[in-house]
Amino acid sequence: AGGWLQDLVMQQRSEEKEMKFNKKRLRVISDAEKMKPGSEGVLYWMSRDQRVQDNWALIRAQKLAVKEDLPLHICFCLSAPKSELSTLRHYGFMLKGLEEVAEECKALDIQFHLLHGSAGEVLPGFIADRSLGAVVTDFSPLKEPLQWLEDVKKALPNHIPLIQVDAHNVVPCWVASPKLEYSARTIRGKITNHLPEFLTDLPLVEKHPHTATRTAKPIDWDKTLASLQIDRAVSEPQWATPGTKGGMAMLESFIDVRLKLFGSQRNDPNANALSNLSPWIRFGHLSAQRVALQVQRNGKHASQSVPPFIEELVVRRELTDNYCFYNKKYGSLEGAYEWAQKTLRDHANDERPFLYTRQQLEEAQTHDKLWNAAQYQMVSEGKMHGFLRMYWAKKILEWMSSPEEALSTALYLNDRYSLDGQDPNGFVGCMWSICGIHDQGWAERAVFGKIRYMNYKGCTRKFDVPRFERKFCPK
Ligand code: FAD
């Protein structure tokens, strides 16, 4: 995609070469803070932010390497897929994005390595073998990547600094707030007060001035994808082209066509008003900061849509990292507020109007055509409309035998079929709907207790429900 937006961004980036790196974006994980002399390179261990440009972790790693006159390497550790959530949909999107990263690296004289195994197992040996002197990595608040970080920290020799940069959030998670926030209301001011400091231009990652003597092995991407033990029945959707270029093209079409509808029609599942950017943001193919900058700069024709879009992209999204970072019980009912746990317990034995199993839900075999249509949309397209995601999850609470089962089923379905799944947004989205995270108590009713309720009739007041059902529900 060589669209106008990409040209403009490249031009801006080259003008922004001298932009400073704000050190609040990083935290030093190791005891060692400074690199020792005598090493042969700097490593960016890429994990959540799978892109070259607009990546504060890579910007930091390159700066360090340039300062020490050293070559620059990037590693991605591909650990063995291990659950029913590992599908062709996710791995295909990820590996194609990484292939684009590897190509860009070649042009920039940065060595890109695809390592097979979990980071704790494979990185330390790689670092020792190449005599690398410092490791920079990106940030995720989720348990598994935090465990990888811990494993690498333990296995690295004491003298090698391990530095983590929050390259995903506009305002670094630890700067936005040092504690678990109660709701969007309590974090909004904290984030927006920091925007003048952090919502800045990003400097260009440039052709690296020091070539490595040992270059990276070539990667057979098709063979890599073919060798993985993944569920190939969950296929790759055609509408979403993986990688940064595909994401930039989607951003461009959003600004040109859909942004003007976002302000007024974002809750209408029949309208084409959303950005559709969540898969690229989830895999780090696109930087949310770049998206925010471009929408602010080029969205003047749709000025009423810009503030609500920034609210979703920055405030709501960064609130989910805050939740997962500071609440280790995310993903389980115990991670909900006390009032919500109590009300759900109080109503655990209420009679359910309908009772479905996970399999019936997965196969969209309910009495509710709207719910079935939303489930079909997610299974076939890899993305359910944002408004329906709330309705969909709340009905799972209503129709399963316990709130625990409802939450685990919603997470399973969301994370298996949504291309943007397995992300803090998914944990919080499901927990908002089912156990009131970041919400307040509402009038008490059966099954839901004080959890906010949604029903079919309410949907018919908001949008043309039969039209959506006809589109996605074959029966
Ligand atoms: P747009 O409306 O165009 O928004 C732009 C960006 O803002 C999104 O890409 C996303 O990064 C962010 N955003 C939008 N809405 C929210 C929100 N409510 N919370 C946090 N960030 C938001 N989002 C995911 O990225 N992955 C998930 O797995 C996921 N699961 C969800 C499950 C449920 C039950 C619910 C209620 C919500 C879930 N969301 C999830 C949040 C939201 O629905 C999606 O981010 C949004 O629909 C993605 O579509 P879009 O990119 O077109 O959004």
mmCIF file of C-alpha atoms and ligand atoms in Angstrom, residues 254 262 266 273-279 281-282 309 312-314 316-317 320 383-387 389-390 392-393 414-415 418 420-423 425-427 429-430 432-433, ligand 1:
data_model
loop_
_atom_site.group_PDB
_atom_site.id
_atom_site.type_symbol
_atom_site.label_atom_id
_atom_site.label_comp_id
_atom_site.label_asym_id
_atom_site.label_seq_id
_atom_site.Cartn_x
_atom_site.Cartn_y
_atom_site.Cartn_z
ATOM 1 C CA PHE A 254 -10.628 4.835 7.964
ATOM 2 C CA PHE A 262 -17.532 7.179 13.745
ATOM 3 C CA ARG A 266 -20.144 3.659 15.864
ATOM 4 C CA ALA A 273 -18.076 3.303 10.852
ATOM 5 C CA LEU A 274 -15.318 1.638 12.874
ATOM 6 C CA SER A 275 -11.594 1.783 12.236
ATOM 7 C CA ASN A 276 -11.207 -2.043 12.139
ATOM 8 C CA LEU A 277 -7.658 -1.498 13.372
ATOM 9 C CA SER A 278 -7.709 -3.754 16.441
ATOM 10 C CA PRO A 279 -5.890 -6.752 14.837
ATOM 11 C CA ILE A 281 -2.794 -2.843 17.105
ATOM 12 C CA ARG A 282 -3.061 -6.176 18.941
ATOM 13 C CA PHE A 309 -12.131 7.871 18.645
ATOM 14 C CA GLU A 312 -11.450 4.468 22.614
ATOM 15 C CA LEU A 313 -7.967 4.217 21.155
ATOM 16 C CA VAL A 314 -6.084 5.804 24.024
ATOM 17 C CA ARG A 316 -10.182 2.825 27.024
ATOM 18 C CA ARG A 317 -7.357 0.806 25.512
ATOM 19 C CA THR A 320 -7.051 -2.375 29.916
ATOM 20 C CA LYS A 383 -14.038 -9.720 14.188
ATOM 21 C CA MET A 384 -17.381 -8.983 15.831
ATOM 22 C CA HIS A 385 -18.747 -5.458 15.870
ATOM 23 C CA GLY A 386 -17.840 -3.689 19.120
ATOM 24 C CA PHE A 387 -21.409 -2.942 20.185
ATOM 25 C CA ARG A 389 -19.495 -7.843 21.655
ATOM 26 C CA MET A 390 -21.138 -6.463 24.793
ATOM 27 C CA TRP A 392 -22.919 -11.291 23.028
ATOM 28 C CA ALA A 393 -20.947 -11.633 26.288
ATOM 29 C CA ASN A 414 -13.322 -14.439 21.899
ATOM 30 C CA ASP A 415 -9.690 -15.489 22.029
ATOM 31 C CA SER A 418 -11.231 -12.936 17.151
ATOM 32 C CA ASP A 420 -7.580 -9.248 17.983
ATOM 33 C CA GLY A 421 -8.122 -11.768 20.823
ATOM 34 C CA GLN A 422 -5.681 -12.815 23.575
ATOM 35 C CA ASP A 423 -5.168 -9.182 24.472
ATOM 36 C CA ASN A 425 -8.773 -5.534 25.697
ATOM 37 C CA GLY A 426 -10.381 -8.969 25.471
ATOM 38 C CA PHE A 427 -9.930 -9.768 29.167
ATOM 39 C CA GLY A 429 -14.157 -6.501 27.487
ATOM 40 C CA CYS A 430 -15.383 -9.882 28.720
ATOM 41 C CA TRP A 432 -16.768 -5.567 31.843
ATOM 42 C CA SER A 433 -19.724 -7.391 30.320
HETATM 43 P P1 FAD B 1 -12.702 1.157 17.009
HETATM 44 O O1 FAD B 1 -14.022 1.441 17.637
HETATM 45 O O2 FAD B 1 -12.413 1.725 15.688
HETATM 46 O O3 FAD B 1 -11.617 1.636 18.084
HETATM 47 C C1 FAD B 1 -10.261 1.894 17.786
HETATM 48 C C2 FAD B 1 -9.365 1.168 18.757
HETATM 49 O O4 FAD B 1 -9.651 1.572 20.090
HETATM 50 C C3 FAD B 1 -9.549 -0.341 18.750
HETATM 51 O O5 FAD B 1 -8.807 -0.943 17.710
HETATM 52 C C4 FAD B 1 -9.058 -0.717 20.130
HETATM 53 O O6 FAD B 1 -7.656 -0.790 20.157
HETATM 54 C C5 FAD B 1 -9.502 0.466 20.971
HETATM 55 N N1 FAD B 1 -10.801 0.177 21.594
HETATM 56 C C6 FAD B 1 -12.033 0.347 21.055
HETATM 57 N N2 FAD B 1 -12.982 -0.008 21.945
HETATM 58 C C7 FAD B 1 -12.333 -0.408 23.055
HETATM 59 C C8 FAD B 1 -12.769 -0.902 24.328
HETATM 60 N N3 FAD B 1 -14.050 -1.037 24.650
HETATM 61 N N4 FAD B 1 -11.824 -1.229 25.221
HETATM 62 C C9 FAD B 1 -10.518 -1.092 24.949
HETATM 63 N N5 FAD B 1 -10.054 -0.636 23.759
HETATM 64 C C10 FAD B 1 -10.941 -0.304 22.842
HETATM 65 N N6 FAD B 1 -10.707 -5.467 21.783
HETATM 66 C C11 FAD B 1 -9.602 -6.060 21.325
HETATM 67 O O7 FAD B 1 -8.713 -5.376 20.808
HETATM 68 N N7 FAD B 1 -9.409 -7.400 21.472
HETATM 69 C C12 FAD B 1 -10.355 -8.208 22.034
HETATM 70 O O8 FAD B 1 -10.164 -9.408 22.147
HETATM 71 C C13 FAD B 1 -11.548 -7.609 22.483
HETATM 72 N N8 FAD B 1 -12.520 -8.373 23.044
HETATM 73 C C14 FAD B 1 -13.654 -7.776 23.505
HETATM 74 C C15 FAD B 1 -14.640 -8.588 24.086
HETATM 75 C C16 FAD B 1 -15.801 -8.026 24.576
HETATM 76 C C17 FAD B 1 -16.846 -8.921 25.192
HETATM 77 C C18 FAD B 1 -15.991 -6.631 24.499
HETATM 78 C C19 FAD B 1 -17.225 -5.998 25.041
HETATM 79 C C20 FAD B 1 -15.011 -5.814 23.923
HETATM 80 C C21 FAD B 1 -13.839 -6.373 23.412
HETATM 81 N N9 FAD B 1 -12.828 -5.585 22.815
HETATM 82 C C22 FAD B 1 -11.697 -6.191 22.356
HETATM 83 C C23 FAD B 1 -12.925 -4.109 22.786
HETATM 84 C C24 FAD B 1 -13.567 -3.511 21.526
HETATM 85 O O9 FAD B 1 -14.808 -4.094 21.299
HETATM 86 C C25 FAD B 1 -12.664 -3.681 20.301
HETATM 87 O O10 FAD B 1 -11.397 -3.122 20.572
HETATM 88 C C26 FAD B 1 -13.196 -3.008 19.053
HETATM 89 O O11 FAD B 1 -14.482 -3.487 18.752
HETATM 90 C C27 FAD B 1 -12.232 -3.269 17.904
HETATM 91 O O12 FAD B 1 -12.718 -2.814 16.698
HETATM 92 P P2 FAD B 1 -12.130 -1.515 15.978
HETATM 93 O O13 FAD B 1 -10.656 -1.578 15.903
HETATM 94 O O14 FAD B 1 -12.873 -1.375 14.693
HETATM 95 O O15 FAD B 1 -12.551 -0.423 17.039
#
